[in-house]
Amino acid sequence: MLKLQNVSIKLDNRQIINDISFDLGEGKVLSIVGESGVGKTTLLRSVAGLVDVEGAIIFDGNEVIGPSERLVPGVDGIATVFQDYQLMHNRTVYENISYPLRAYVEEEQRSHTEELLKVLMLDTHKDHYPQELSGGQKQRVAIARALADEPSLLLMDEPFSNMDVALREVVKSSVFSYLKQEGITTILVTHDPKDALAISDQIAVIQSGEIGQLAAPKMIYEQPVDQYVMSCFGHCNYWSKKAFELDFTVNIADHINKVAIRVGDLIAIGNGESDCEVQVLESVYQGSDHLIKSISKSNNFVYFYSKDSFDVEQIISLKVSAPKIQYFQEI
């Protein structure tokens, strides 16, 4: 469905994307994650034909032509949901969604529009104009309008970022069920690691305009290639080799110089043989648990979750299973 071959992008003489290549099969979902400013949105826009590139982007067997060589930028069969929404302010929600269907017979147009109103939970807003909507509601209209186009490839840039927390999970579930049902190939730019892990067939972690790791979600989470990739998927504790050996009774191979453990993988134990002892500095209530900030023998800050709160200066024993420890050889 989609192939990127040695794609590089310069904007204002600054290298944004550097030599990225990957394939995406029909009906698959690729999530792109990474820090702000690493080129995620620029890469997405290049696939949509909105940014000129060096190298080649092949969509459905044809090369994507950039805006410098195309009178009207864009690619037939590719729909986009960017953060500017691109809604028509003189048309209602219903009219915005149905507009791409204007060539359909009236009954098909009505049926498909009403289906998308349900998928995005916009039934009660169908007669409202964009200026009457919240940011999250506008996002939902933009997604529905993109889906109305019946695209072969859907590109979405942080499409759920402005939605209320209570509604976000329900909408995401509804949208991705629809995408799977319709077999729509999707690229999603997201800062939410839970989204990437839950719905992706592949995840691309972008760092400084390059792919740091491209793999299935399980591989990305359990076998990150470096500290940066690991940090994209949750809060982690890091040690130098010397500090880790002081804190833990674990031998480390000579070539390893960095060690990491996810915050959720350290367990506070009341008794028994511990792997590490720490002194509590702070306990932050988070609803279902507490985030505990502590300090180790090597003076490293160590974070872990606990159902119970602890007193400041209390000594806590921690346990971690060996497979949960990540070892890196980094410069």
JSON list of N, CA and C in Angstrom, two decimals, residues 14 59 66 76 87 224 314 316:
[
{"chain": "A", "resi": 14, "resn": "ARG", "atom": "N", "xyz": [16.98, 23.49, 6.95]},
{"chain": "A", "resi": 14, "resn": "ARG", "atom": "CA", "xyz": [17.18, 22.68, 8.15]},
{"chain": "A", "resi": 14, "resn": "ARG", "atom": "C", "xyz": [16.71, 21.26, 7.87]},
{"chain": "A", "resi": 59, "resn": "PHE", "atom": "N", "xyz": [2.66, 5.30, -3.20]},
{"chain": "A", "resi": 59, "resn": "PHE", "atom": "CA", "xyz": [1.35, 4.95, -2.65]},
{"chain": "A", "resi": 59, "resn": "PHE", "atom": "C", "xyz": [0.54, 4.22, -3.69]},
{"chain": "A", "resi": 66, "resn": "GLY", "atom": "N", "xyz": [5.03, 16.01, -4.79]},
{"chain": "A", "resi": 66, "resn": "GLY", "atom": "CA", "xyz": [4.97, 17.10, -3.82]},
{"chain": "A", "resi": 66, "resn": "GLY", "atom": "C", "xyz": [4.33, 18.35, -4.38]},
{"chain": "A", "resi": 76, "resn": "ASP", "atom": "N", "xyz": [-5.16, 11.54, -4.29]},
{"chain": "A", "resi": 76, "resn": "ASP", "atom": "CA", "xyz": [-6.43, 10.82, -4.30]},
{"chain": "A", "resi": 76, "resn": "ASP", "atom": "C", "xyz": [-6.29, 9.51, -3.53]},
{"chain": "A", "resi": 87, "resn": "LEU", "atom": "N", "xyz": [-12.37, 22.50, 8.64]},
{"chain": "A", "resi": 87, "resn": "LEU", "atom": "CA", "xyz": [-13.82, 22.40, 8.53]},
{"chain": "A", "resi": 87, "resn": "LEU", "atom": "C", "xyz": [-14.38, 23.61, 7.79]},
{"chain": "A", "resi": 224, "resn": "PRO", "atom": "N", "xyz": [13.38, -2.45, 23.78]},
{"chain": "A", "resi": 224, "resn": "PRO", "atom": "CA", "xyz": [13.76, -1.17, 23.18]},
{"chain": "A", "resi": 224, "resn": "PRO", "atom": "C", "xyz": [15.26, -1.16, 22.88]},
{"chain": "A", "resi": 314, "resn": "GLN", "atom": "N", "xyz": [11.18, 6.82, 55.33]},
{"chain": "A", "resi": 314, "resn": "GLN", "atom": "CA", "xyz": [10.98, 5.38, 55.55]},
{"chain": "A", "resi": 314, "resn": "GLN", "atom": "C", "xyz": [11.85, 4.58, 54.59]},
{"chain": "A", "resi": 316, "resn": "ILE", "atom": "N", "xyz": [12.42, 1.37, 52.31]},
{"chain": "A", "resi": 316, "resn": "ILE", "atom": "CA", "xyz": [11.56, 0.43, 51.59]},
{"chain": "A", "resi": 316, "resn": "ILE", "atom": "C", "xyz": [12.41, -0.57, 50.83]}
]
